[in-house]
Amino acid sequence: MFKTLKAEFGKYFVEFKTYYPDHIVSLIVTYILFAGFFLGFRNSGNLSEGFYIGFLCWYLASNIISESSVSISFEKQAGTFEQLLLKPVNIELLCLIKTFVWLVFSSIQVVLLLILVKFTIPIQFKFDIKIIPILLITLLGLSGLGLLLAALTVRFTKTASFESILSYFLLFFTGTIIDINSMPIVFQIISKSLPLTQGIMISTRILENEPVSSNQIIMLCLNSLFYLFLGAIIFKIIYNKTKSKGLVTDY
Amino acid sequence: MKILKVENLTKGFKNGKKENLVLNSINFEVNEGEIFTILGPNGEGKTTLIKLMTKLLNPSKGNIYYQGKNIAKIGEKYYKEIGCVLEGNRNTYWFLSAMENILYFGRLYGLKDDYIVEKGTELLEFFGLINDKDKKVGQFSLGMQQKLSIIISLIHKPRILFLDEPTLGLDVVSKIDIIEMLKYLTKTEGVTIILTSHQMDVIEKIADRVMLLKDSRIHFLDTIDKLKDMYSKSKYLIKIEGYFDEKDLYKYLIDVSIVNHTKNNGFTEVEFYNDNYSLQQNFLKSMLNDGIIITEFKKVESDLEEIMYMFLKNREGNEGNV
């Protein structure tokens, strides 16, 4: 696994260097989005203490979910996907490793974004080291959803629209920018079952110095593991069916 | 020693309620260290067979055994034993250099960096790409890309190398280079090579055994010499003075199948298939009686392309008669 991780880091680093303008553009777009939401909500008086952490959680989460599928789509287009399948590495594990590598690079981008925000927008950041493990547990669960989307990409290839729906759902229905309790009851139920909602809620409580019970953390862990295993199982089923149909490498 | 055994392998693809059978209960074995070639017209299941043997596809029925073990039960470890280059030039990352590609894929095999660099350098030298090791693959010619793909598939010392149309679209020099290198690899490293190709000249130079797929089944499986023996017995060349059209010659060449007819430098040359000695005697006599000057009459060896053509034509004919 370590060698695979090293392989992916090496490749991503070269890719990052080669296509660095894309990453700069992505950083600027995220900055504009963040600044827009922040200024808009501050002026309307609806800005909570944990707004920025919610936004960053969503930013990482929506990309964590789409990373595997974007990567598979790219590999299928480039024609290298079959070569990955021909290597002695479990494809689900490879997807998770790719997602982890992306997370590391994205975290660096997030730090850069925060530095940019700090110097350009009058915002007070609260930070507590305890939110990092909460964030990692949350993102682990979300990578299960990522595997689900990756499986759909293996089968159907063009799944960008699914990713957009899921991303905006996460933005508006997980407490990132809108209070969950003000939503219709159906969305409240769906929203509360997602690891991201729970993760943002716990992180916000930590930042606001409110107590977090061990039950809440256990629930988050169980929820994340549930989504991870669900994603892995669904991936396996769809992947095997697609293999039988001979559509794995279709683009 | 048998390295791979294919048993009752069937693969079909569903199209609505109908199933299109690409391979139907095929059986064969591959010997260790041989170059085994899969031949057949387009759409006859050559690539499908390669994908089944490399587990990129699941069979509808049947099993494939690697050294006696069912490959469906070996898991990902099977990929440590095989290497594969699929058709097309997209087996590598274009934004990485040759050595970066080798390092990336080598690491996926779980190999150490030192080993990958050492073996990679050795293979780059062998394939004549050492001076391009730091060049991005996007700048490579088709032949160079194909050589790099083969290098990557060999980095972990596989026992079997699967190649799907390895020389398709390459210039003559690259094609010969790859053929010679593959032959050398089987001799020195004992790698078993299973390849598909449309190019008869390639197959003729490289293959130990040939398997012909048609209509979802194996129609021939043996050495090239056997294939040639079966179908090249009856090809003859007759050279006559003067120019004669094909229709003029049919008067004499009754019951023969003309495969080539040329008029050049005052002579007409005709190649035909016929093994009937008395018939040949008759038409030679008739020609001489009519004052036609025959300057040459000899049996000629067919090339593989002609043999394949005859083979497939005969099959179609036989099937039509059934």
Coordinates of C-alpha atoms in Angstrom, one line a residue:
Chain A
M1 CA 0.0 0.0 0.0
F2 CA 2.9 2.3 0.8
K3 CA 4.4 1.9 -2.7
T4 CA 1.0 2.7 -4.2
L5 CA 0.7 5.8 -2.1
K6 CA 4.2 6.8 -3.2
A7 CA 3.3 6.1 -6.8
E8 CA 0.2 8.3 -6.6
F9 CA 2.0 11.1 -4.8
G10 CA 4.8 11.1 -7.4
K11 CA 2.3 11.2 -10.3
Y12 CA 0.1 13.8 -8.7
F13 CA 3.1 16.0 -8.0
V14 CA 4.2 16.0 -11.7
E15 CA 0.6 16.5 -12.8
F16 CA 0.2 19.4 -10.3
K17 CA 3.4 21.0 -11.7
T18 CA 2.4 20.5 -15.3
Y19 CA -1.1 21.9 -14.9
Y20 CA -0.5 24.5 -12.2
P21 CA -2.5 27.2 -13.9
D22 CA -5.7 25.1 -13.4
H23 CA -5.0 24.9 -9.7
I24 CA -4.5 28.6 -9.4
V25 CA -7.8 29.2 -11.2
S26 CA -9.5 26.7 -8.9
L27 CA -8.1 28.6 -5.8
I28 CA -9.4 31.9 -7.1
V29 CA -12.8 30.5 -7.9
T30 CA -13.1 29.0 -4.4
Y31 CA -12.0 32.3 -2.9
I32 CA -14.6 34.3 -4.9
L33 CA -17.3 31.8 -3.8
F34 CA -16.2 31.9 -0.2
A35 CA -16.0 35.7 -0.1
G36 CA -19.4 36.0 -1.8
F37 CA -21.1 33.7 0.8
F38 CA -19.3 35.3 3.7
L39 CA -20.1 38.9 2.8
G40 CA -23.7 38.0 1.8
F41 CA -24.5 36.2 5.0
R42 CA -22.7 38.7 7.2
N43 CA -24.8 41.6 5.7
S44 CA -28.0 39.6 6.2
G45 CA -27.0 38.9 9.8
N46 CA -27.2 35.1 9.4
L47 CA -23.5 34.3 9.8
S48 CA -22.8 31.7 12.4
E49 CA -19.5 31.3 14.2
G50 CA -18.6 28.1 12.4
F51 CA -19.5 29.4 9.0
Y52 CA -16.0 29.2 7.6
I53 CA -15.4 25.7 8.9
G54 CA -18.7 24.5 7.4
F55 CA -17.7 26.0 4.1
L56 CA -14.3 24.4 4.1
C57 CA -15.8 21.1 5.1
W58 CA -18.1 21.3 2.2
Y59 CA -15.3 22.3 -0.2
L60 CA -13.2 19.3 0.8
A61 CA -16.3 17.0 1.0
S62 CA -17.7 17.8 -2.4
N63 CA -14.3 17.2 -3.9
I64 CA -13.6 14.1 -1.9
I65 CA -16.8 12.7 -3.3
S66 CA -16.0 13.5 -6.9
E67 CA -12.3 12.9 -6.9
S68 CA -12.4 9.1 -7.6
S69 CA -15.0 9.5 -10.3
V70 CA -13.2 12.5 -11.9
S71 CA -10.0 10.4 -11.8
I72 CA -11.6 7.3 -13.4
S73 CA -13.3 9.5 -16.0
F74 CA -9.9 11.0 -16.9
E75 CA -8.2 7.6 -17.0
K76 CA -10.9 6.2 -19.2
Q77 CA -10.6 9.2 -21.5
A78 CA -6.8 8.9 -21.6
G79 CA -7.0 5.1 -22.1
T80 CA -4.9 4.3 -19.0
F81 CA -7.8 2.9 -16.9
E82 CA -7.3 -0.6 -18.2
Q83 CA -3.6 -0.5 -17.3
L84 CA -4.6 0.4 -13.7
L85 CA -6.9 -2.6 -13.6
L86 CA -4.1 -4.8 -14.8
K87 CA -2.0 -4.0 -11.8
P88 CA -1.9 -6.0 -8.5
V89 CA -3.7 -3.3 -6.6
N90 CA -7.3 -3.5 -5.6
I91 CA -9.2 -0.9 -7.6
E92 CA -11.3 0.3 -4.6
L93 CA -8.1 0.8 -2.6
L94 CA -6.5 2.6 -5.5
C95 CA -9.6 5.0 -5.6
L96 CA -9.3 5.7 -1.9
I97 CA -5.5 6.3 -2.2
K98 CA -6.1 8.7 -5.1
T99 CA -8.7 10.5 -2.9
F100 CA -6.3 10.7 0.0
V101 CA -3.5 12.1 -2.2
W102 CA -5.9 14.6 -3.5
L103 CA -6.9 15.5 0.1
V104 CA -3.3 16.2 1.0
F105 CA -2.8 18.5 -2.0
S106 CA -6.2 20.2 -1.4
S107 CA -5.4 20.8 2.3
I108 CA -2.4 22.7 1.2
Q109 CA -4.7 24.7 -1.2
V110 CA -7.1 25.3 1.7
V111 CA -4.4 26.7 3.9
L112 CA -3.4 29.0 1.0
L113 CA -7.1 30.0 0.7
L114 CA -7.3 30.8 4.4
I115 CA -4.2 33.0 4.2
L116 CA -5.6 34.8 1.2
V117 CA -9.0 35.3 3.0
K118 CA -7.3 36.4 6.3
F119 CA -5.5 39.3 4.5
T120 CA -8.4 40.4 2.3
I121 CA -11.7 39.9 4.2
P122 CA -12.3 41.1 7.8
I123 CA -13.0 37.7 9.3
Q124 CA -12.0 36.2 12.6
F125 CA -11.0 32.5 12.3
K126 CA -11.5 30.3 15.3
F127 CA -9.5 27.2 15.2
D128 CA -9.1 24.1 17.5
I129 CA -6.8 21.2 16.7
K130 CA -9.6 18.8 17.8
I131 CA -11.5 19.5 14.7
I132 CA -8.8 17.8 12.5
P133 CA -9.6 14.2 13.6
I134 CA -13.4 15.0 13.3
L135 CA -12.8 16.3 9.8
L136 CA -10.8 13.2 8.8
I137 CA -13.5 10.8 10.2
T138 CA -16.1 12.7 8.3
L139 CA -14.2 12.7 5.1
L140 CA -13.5 8.9 5.4
G141 CA -17.3 8.4 5.4
L142 CA -17.7 10.7 2.4
S143 CA -15.1 8.7 0.5
G144 CA -17.7 5.9 0.6
L145 CA -20.0 8.1 -1.3
G146 CA -17.0 8.8 -3.6
L147 CA -16.7 5.1 -4.3
L148 CA -20.4 5.0 -5.2
L149 CA -19.9 7.8 -7.7
A150 CA -16.7 6.1 -9.0
A151 CA -18.7 2.9 -9.6
L152 CA -21.3 4.8 -11.6
T153 CA -18.4 6.4 -13.6
V154 CA -17.0 2.9 -14.3
R155 CA -20.4 1.9 -15.6
F156 CA -21.7 5.1 -17.3
T157 CA -18.5 7.3 -17.6
K158 CA -20.3 10.7 -17.8
T159 CA -21.4 11.3 -14.3
A160 CA -20.5 15.0 -13.8
S161 CA -24.2 16.0 -13.5
F162 CA -24.6 13.5 -10.6
E163 CA -21.6 15.0 -8.9
S164 CA -23.0 18.6 -9.3
I165 CA -26.3 17.6 -7.8
L166 CA -24.6 15.9 -4.8
S167 CA -22.2 18.8 -4.3
Y168 CA -25.0 21.4 -4.2
F169 CA -27.1 19.1 -2.0
L170 CA -24.2 19.0 0.4
L171 CA -23.8 22.8 0.3
F172 CA -27.4 23.6 1.1
F173 CA -28.7 20.7 3.1
T174 CA -25.9 19.8 5.6
G175 CA -25.9 22.9 7.7
T176 CA -23.0 24.4 5.8
I177 CA -24.6 27.7 5.2
I178 CA -28.3 27.1 6.2
D179 CA -29.5 26.0 9.6
I180 CA -30.8 22.4 9.2
N181 CA -33.7 23.0 11.6
S182 CA -35.2 25.6 9.2
M183 CA -35.4 23.0 6.4
P184 CA -38.4 20.7 5.4
I185 CA -38.6 17.6 7.6
V186 CA -37.6 15.2 4.8
F187 CA -34.4 17.1 4.1
Q188 CA -33.7 17.2 7.9
I189 CA -33.9 13.4 8.1
I190 CA -31.7 12.8 5.0
S191 CA -29.3 15.5 6.1
K192 CA -28.9 14.3 9.7
S193 CA -28.0 10.8 8.4
L194 CA -25.0 12.1 6.5
P195 CA -21.5 12.1 8.1
L196 CA -20.9 15.6 6.7
T197 CA -23.8 17.1 8.7
Q198 CA -22.7 15.4 11.9
G199 CA -19.0 16.4 11.3
I200 CA -19.9 20.1 10.7
M201 CA -22.2 20.0 13.8
I202 CA -19.5 18.6 16.0
S203 CA -16.8 20.9 14.6
T204 CA -19.0 23.9 15.1
R205 CA -19.7 22.9 18.7
I206 CA -15.9 22.5 19.3
L207 CA -15.2 25.9 17.8
E208 CA -18.0 27.5 19.9
N209 CA -16.6 25.8 23.1
E210 CA -19.7 23.8 23.6
P211 CA -19.5 20.3 25.0
V212 CA -19.4 17.3 22.6
S213 CA -20.4 13.9 24.0
S214 CA -18.5 10.7 23.3
N215 CA -21.8 9.3 21.9
Q216 CA -21.8 12.0 19.2
I217 CA -18.3 11.0 18.2
I218 CA -19.1 7.3 18.3
M219 CA -22.1 7.9 16.1
L220 CA -20.0 9.9 13.6
C221 CA -17.5 7.1 13.5
L222 CA -20.1 4.4 13.0
N223 CA -21.9 6.5 10.4
S224 CA -18.7 7.1 8.5
L225 CA -17.8 3.4 8.5
F226 CA -21.3 2.6 7.3
Y227 CA -21.0 4.9 4.3
L228 CA -17.4 3.7 3.6
F229 CA -18.5 0.0 3.6
L230 CA -21.7 0.7 1.7
G231 CA -19.7 2.5 -1.0
A232 CA -17.1 -0.3 -1.2
I233 CA -19.8 -3.0 -1.5
I234 CA -21.8 -1.1 -4.1
F235 CA -18.6 -0.4 -6.1
K236 CA -17.8 -4.1 -6.1
I237 CA -21.3 -5.1 -7.3
I238 CA -21.4 -2.5 -10.1
Y239 CA -17.8 -3.1 -11.1
N240 CA -18.4 -6.9 -11.5
K241 CA -21.6 -6.4 -13.4
T242 CA -19.9 -3.9 -15.7
K243 CA -17.0 -6.3 -16.2
S244 CA -19.4 -9.0 -17.4
K245 CA -21.0 -6.6 -19.8
G246 CA -17.7 -5.5 -21.1
L247 CA -18.3 -1.8 -20.5
V248 CA -15.5 -1.1 -18.0
T249 CA -13.3 0.8 -20.5
D250 CA -16.0 2.3 -22.7
Y251 CA -15.8 6.1 -23.0
Chain B
M1 CA 5.0 -27.4 -19.8
K2 CA 1.6 -25.8 -20.1
I3 CA 1.4 -22.3 -18.5
L4 CA -2.2 -21.4 -19.5
K5 CA -5.2 -23.6 -20.1
V6 CA -8.5 -22.3 -21.5
E7 CA -11.4 -24.6 -20.9
N8 CA -14.9 -24.4 -22.5
L9 CA -14.6 -20.6 -22.6
T10 CA -17.7 -18.9 -23.8
K11 CA -18.4 -15.1 -23.9
G12 CA -21.4 -13.4 -25.1
F13 CA -22.6 -9.8 -24.9
K14 CA -26.3 -9.1 -24.4
N15 CA -28.0 -6.8 -26.9
G16 CA -31.5 -6.4 -25.6
K17 CA -32.9 -9.9 -25.2
K18 CA -30.5 -11.3 -27.8
E19 CA -27.0 -12.6 -26.8
N20 CA -24.3 -12.1 -29.3
L21 CA -21.9 -15.0 -28.8
V22 CA -18.3 -13.8 -29.4
L23 CA -16.5 -17.0 -28.2
N24 CA -18.2 -20.4 -28.0
S25 CA -16.8 -23.2 -25.9
I26 CA -13.2 -22.7 -26.9
N27 CA -10.4 -24.9 -25.6
F28 CA -6.7 -24.5 -25.9
E29 CA -3.4 -24.6 -24.0
V30 CA -0.3 -22.4 -24.2
N31 CA 3.1 -23.8 -23.6
E32 CA 5.6 -22.0 -21.4
G33 CA 8.1 -19.9 -23.4
E34 CA 6.3 -20.0 -26.7
I35 CA 5.0 -17.1 -28.8
F36 CA 1.3 -17.9 -29.3
T37 CA -0.5 -15.9 -31.9
I38 CA -4.3 -15.3 -32.1
L39 CA -5.5 -14.6 -35.6
G40 CA -8.8 -13.8 -37.1
P41 CA -10.9 -11.3 -39.0
N42 CA -12.2 -8.2 -37.3
G43 CA -14.8 -8.7 -34.7
E44 CA -14.0 -12.4 -34.2
G45 CA -13.1 -12.1 -30.5
K46 CA -9.3 -11.8 -30.4
T47 CA -9.3 -8.7 -28.1
T48 CA -12.2 -10.2 -26.1
L49 CA -10.1 -13.3 -25.6
I50 CA -7.1 -11.3 -24.4
K51 CA -9.3 -9.4 -22.0
L52 CA -10.8 -12.6 -20.6
M53 CA -7.3 -14.1 -20.1
T54 CA -6.2 -10.9 -18.3
K55 CA -9.4 -10.8 -16.2
L56 CA -10.6 -7.5 -17.7
L57 CA -13.8 -9.3 -18.6
N58 CA -15.7 -12.0 -16.9
P59 CA -16.5 -15.1 -19.0
S60 CA -20.1 -16.2 -19.5
K61 CA -19.0 -19.8 -19.1
G62 CA -15.8 -21.7 -18.7
N63 CA -12.5 -21.3 -17.0
I64 CA -9.0 -20.2 -17.5
Y65 CA -6.1 -21.8 -15.6
Y66 CA -2.7 -20.3 -14.9
Q67 CA -0.3 -23.1 -13.9
G68 CA -3.2 -25.2 -12.9
K69 CA -5.0 -22.5 -10.8
N70 CA -8.3 -20.9 -11.9
I71 CA -7.4 -17.3 -12.5
A72 CA -10.8 -16.2 -11.2
K73 CA -9.7 -17.4 -7.8
I74 CA -6.1 -16.0 -7.8
G75 CA -7.2 -12.4 -7.2
E76 CA -4.9 -9.4 -7.9
K77 CA -1.8 -11.6 -7.4
Y78 CA -2.3 -12.9 -10.9
Y79 CA -1.2 -9.5 -12.2
K80 CA 2.2 -10.0 -10.7
E81 CA 2.6 -13.0 -13.1
I82 CA 1.4 -11.3 -16.3
G83 CA 2.1 -8.1 -18.3
C84 CA -0.2 -6.7 -20.9
V85 CA -0.2 -4.1 -23.6
L86 CA -3.5 -3.4 -25.1
E87 CA -4.3 -2.1 -28.5
G88 CA -3.8 1.6 -29.2
N89 CA -1.2 4.0 -27.9
R90 CA -2.8 5.0 -24.6
N91 CA -1.1 2.7 -22.2
T92 CA 1.0 5.4 -20.6
Y93 CA 0.6 8.9 -19.2
W94 CA 1.5 11.6 -21.7
F95 CA 2.4 14.2 -19.1
L96 CA 5.0 11.9 -17.5
S97 CA 8.4 11.2 -18.9
A98 CA 9.4 7.7 -19.9
M99 CA 11.2 7.1 -16.6
E100 CA 8.4 8.6 -14.5
N101 CA 5.9 6.3 -16.2
I102 CA 8.2 3.3 -15.5
L103 CA 8.5 4.4 -11.8
Y104 CA 4.7 5.0 -11.4
F105 CA 3.7 1.6 -12.8
G106 CA 6.7 -0.2 -11.1
R107 CA 5.5 1.1 -7.8
L108 CA 2.0 -0.2 -8.4
Y109 CA 3.7 -3.6 -8.7
G110 CA 5.1 -3.0 -5.3
L111 CA 8.7 -2.9 -6.6
K112 CA 11.5 -0.9 -4.9
D113 CA 12.6 2.4 -6.6
D114 CA 16.2 1.2 -6.9
Y115 CA 15.1 -1.9 -8.7
I116 CA 12.7 -0.1 -10.9
V117 CA 15.4 2.4 -12.0
E118 CA 17.9 -0.3 -12.6
K119 CA 15.6 -2.6 -14.5
G120 CA 14.0 0.3 -16.3
T121 CA 17.3 1.6 -17.5
E122 CA 18.3 -1.9 -18.7
L123 CA 15.0 -2.2 -20.7
L124 CA 15.2 1.3 -22.0
E125 CA 18.7 0.5 -23.3
F126 CA 17.5 -2.8 -24.8
F127 CA 14.7 -1.0 -26.6
G128 CA 16.8 1.9 -27.7
L129 CA 15.0 4.5 -25.7
I130 CA 17.7 5.3 -23.1
N131 CA 18.4 8.8 -24.5
D132 CA 14.7 9.7 -24.3
K133 CA 14.1 8.6 -20.7
D134 CA 13.4 12.1 -19.5
K135 CA 11.3 13.1 -22.4
K136 CA 7.5 13.5 -21.9
V137 CA 5.7 10.6 -23.5
G138 CA 3.5 13.1 -25.4
Q139 CA 6.6 13.9 -27.5
F140 CA 7.1 10.2 -28.4
S141 CA 6.4 8.7 -31.8
L142 CA 3.9 5.8 -32.0
G143 CA 6.8 3.3 -32.1
M144 CA 8.5 4.8 -29.1
Q145 CA 5.2 4.8 -27.2
Q146 CA 4.6 1.1 -28.0
K147 CA 8.1 0.2 -26.9
L148 CA 7.7 2.1 -23.7
S149 CA 4.4 0.2 -23.0
I150 CA 6.2 -3.1 -23.5
I151 CA 9.0 -2.0 -21.2
I152 CA 6.4 -1.1 -18.5
S153 CA 4.7 -4.4 -19.0
L154 CA 8.1 -6.2 -18.5
I155 CA 9.3 -4.2 -15.5
H156 CA 8.1 -6.8 -12.9
K157 CA 9.5 -9.8 -14.9
P158 CA 6.1 -11.4 -15.9
R159 CA 5.8 -15.0 -16.9
I160 CA 3.3 -14.2 -19.6
L161 CA 3.1 -11.1 -21.8
F162 CA -0.2 -10.4 -23.5
L163 CA 0.1 -8.1 -26.5
D164 CA -2.9 -6.9 -28.5
E165 CA -1.9 -5.8 -32.0
P166 CA 1.6 -4.6 -30.8
T167 CA 2.8 -3.5 -34.2
L168 CA -0.3 -1.9 -35.6
G169 CA 0.4 1.4 -37.2
L170 CA 4.1 1.2 -36.7
D171 CA 6.7 2.0 -39.4
V172 CA 8.8 -0.9 -40.8
V173 CA 11.8 -0.2 -38.6
S174 CA 9.8 0.0 -35.4
K175 CA 7.9 -3.1 -36.4
I176 CA 11.1 -5.2 -37.0
D177 CA 12.7 -3.8 -33.8
I178 CA 9.8 -5.0 -31.7
I179 CA 9.6 -8.4 -33.4
E180 CA 13.3 -9.0 -32.8
M181 CA 13.1 -7.8 -29.2
L182 CA 10.2 -10.0 -28.4
K183 CA 11.9 -13.0 -30.0
Y184 CA 15.0 -12.3 -27.9
L185 CA 12.9 -12.0 -24.7
T186 CA 11.4 -15.4 -25.1
K187 CA 14.8 -16.9 -25.7
T188 CA 16.7 -15.2 -22.9
E189 CA 14.1 -14.6 -20.3
G190 CA 11.7 -17.4 -21.1
V191 CA 8.7 -15.1 -21.2
T192 CA 5.6 -16.6 -22.8
I193 CA 4.0 -14.2 -25.3
I194 CA 0.4 -14.3 -26.3
L195 CA -0.4 -11.9 -29.1
T196 CA -3.0 -10.9 -31.5
S197 CA -2.2 -9.4 -34.9
H198 CA -3.7 -8.7 -38.3
Q199 CA -0.2 -8.4 -39.8
M200 CA 0.7 -11.7 -41.4
D201 CA 4.3 -10.6 -42.0
V202 CA 4.7 -10.1 -38.2
I203 CA 3.1 -13.4 -37.4
E204 CA 5.2 -15.3 -39.9
K205 CA 8.3 -13.9 -38.4
I206 CA 7.4 -14.3 -34.7
A207 CA 4.9 -17.0 -34.0
D208 CA 5.6 -20.5 -32.8
R209 CA 1.9 -21.5 -33.0
V210 CA -1.1 -19.9 -34.6
M211 CA -4.7 -20.0 -33.5
L212 CA -7.3 -18.9 -35.9
L213 CA -10.6 -17.6 -34.6
K214 CA -13.7 -17.4 -36.7
D215 CA -17.4 -17.5 -36.0
S216 CA -16.8 -17.7 -32.3
R217 CA -14.7 -20.9 -32.6
I218 CA -11.2 -22.1 -33.1
H219 CA -10.7 -23.1 -36.8
F220 CA -7.0 -23.9 -36.7
L221 CA -4.4 -24.3 -34.0
D222 CA -1.0 -25.5 -34.9
T223 CA 2.4 -24.2 -36.1
I224 CA 2.7 -21.9 -39.1
D225 CA 4.5 -24.6 -41.1
K226 CA 1.5 -26.9 -40.6
L227 CA -0.8 -24.1 -41.8
K228 CA 1.4 -23.5 -44.8
D229 CA 1.7 -27.2 -45.6
M230 CA -2.1 -27.5 -45.6
Y231 CA -2.7 -24.6 -48.0
S232 CA 0.4 -23.9 -50.0
K233 CA 0.7 -27.3 -51.8
S234 CA -1.3 -26.2 -54.7
K235 CA 0.0 -22.8 -55.7
Y236 CA 1.7 -22.6 -59.1
L237 CA 3.1 -20.0 -61.4
I238 CA 3.1 -20.1 -65.2
K239 CA 4.9 -17.5 -67.3
I240 CA 4.1 -17.2 -71.0
E241 CA 5.3 -15.0 -73.8
G242 CA 3.0 -12.2 -74.9
Y243 CA 0.1 -10.5 -73.3
F244 CA -3.0 -12.5 -72.4
D245 CA -6.1 -11.4 -70.6
E246 CA -7.6 -13.5 -67.8
K247 CA -10.6 -14.5 -69.9
D248 CA -8.3 -15.8 -72.7
L249 CA -6.5 -18.0 -70.2
Y250 CA -9.7 -19.5 -68.7
K251 CA -10.0 -21.4 -71.9
Y252 CA -6.9 -23.4 -70.8
L253 CA -6.9 -23.1 -67.0
I254 CA -10.2 -24.9 -66.4
D255 CA -11.0 -25.7 -62.8
V256 CA -8.2 -23.6 -61.4
S257 CA -8.4 -20.6 -59.1
I258 CA -6.4 -17.7 -60.4
V259 CA -5.0 -15.6 -57.6
N260 CA -2.7 -13.3 -59.5
H261 CA -2.4 -12.1 -63.1
T262 CA 0.2 -9.7 -64.3
K263 CA 1.4 -8.5 -67.7
N264 CA 4.9 -7.1 -67.8
N265 CA 7.9 -6.8 -70.2
G266 CA 6.2 -8.8 -72.9
F267 CA 5.3 -11.7 -70.6
T268 CA 2.1 -12.7 -68.8
E269 CA 2.4 -14.3 -65.3
V270 CA -0.4 -16.2 -63.7
E271 CA -0.5 -17.7 -60.2
F272 CA -3.2 -20.2 -59.5
Y273 CA -4.2 -23.0 -57.2
N274 CA -4.6 -26.5 -58.4
D275 CA -3.1 -29.8 -57.4
N276 CA -4.4 -32.0 -60.1
Y277 CA -1.4 -33.3 -62.0
S278 CA -3.3 -34.7 -65.0
L279 CA -5.3 -31.5 -65.4
Q280 CA -2.0 -29.5 -65.4
Q281 CA -0.6 -31.8 -68.1
N282 CA -3.8 -31.2 -70.2
F283 CA -3.8 -27.5 -70.1
L284 CA 0.0 -27.3 -70.7
K285 CA -0.5 -29.5 -73.8
S286 CA -3.4 -27.4 -75.0
M287 CA -1.4 -24.2 -74.7
L288 CA 1.6 -25.6 -76.5
N289 CA -0.7 -26.9 -79.3
D290 CA -2.1 -23.5 -79.7
G291 CA 1.5 -22.1 -80.1
I292 CA 1.7 -20.4 -76.8
I293 CA 5.3 -20.2 -75.6
I294 CA 5.6 -21.2 -71.9
T295 CA 8.9 -19.9 -70.5
E296 CA 8.4 -21.0 -66.9
F297 CA 6.1 -23.3 -64.9
K298 CA 6.8 -23.9 -61.2
K299 CA 5.3 -24.5 -57.8
V300 CA 5.6 -21.4 -55.5
E301 CA 5.3 -21.0 -51.8
S302 CA 2.4 -18.9 -50.6
D303 CA 2.9 -16.2 -48.1
L304 CA 0.8 -16.3 -44.9
E305 CA -1.6 -13.6 -46.1
E306 CA -2.6 -15.7 -49.1
I307 CA -2.9 -18.8 -47.0
M308 CA -5.2 -17.0 -44.6
Y309 CA -7.2 -15.7 -47.5
M310 CA -7.6 -19.2 -49.0
F311 CA -8.3 -20.6 -45.6
L312 CA -11.1 -18.3 -44.8
K313 CA -12.5 -18.5 -48.3
N314 CA -12.5 -22.3 -48.1
R315 CA -14.3 -22.2 -44.7
E316 CA -16.9 -19.9 -46.1
G317 CA -17.4 -22.2 -49.1
N318 CA -17.6 -25.3 -46.9
E319 CA -20.1 -23.6 -44.6
G320 CA -22.2 -22.5 -47.5
N321 CA -22.3 -26.1 -48.7
V322 CA -23.5 -27.5 -45.4

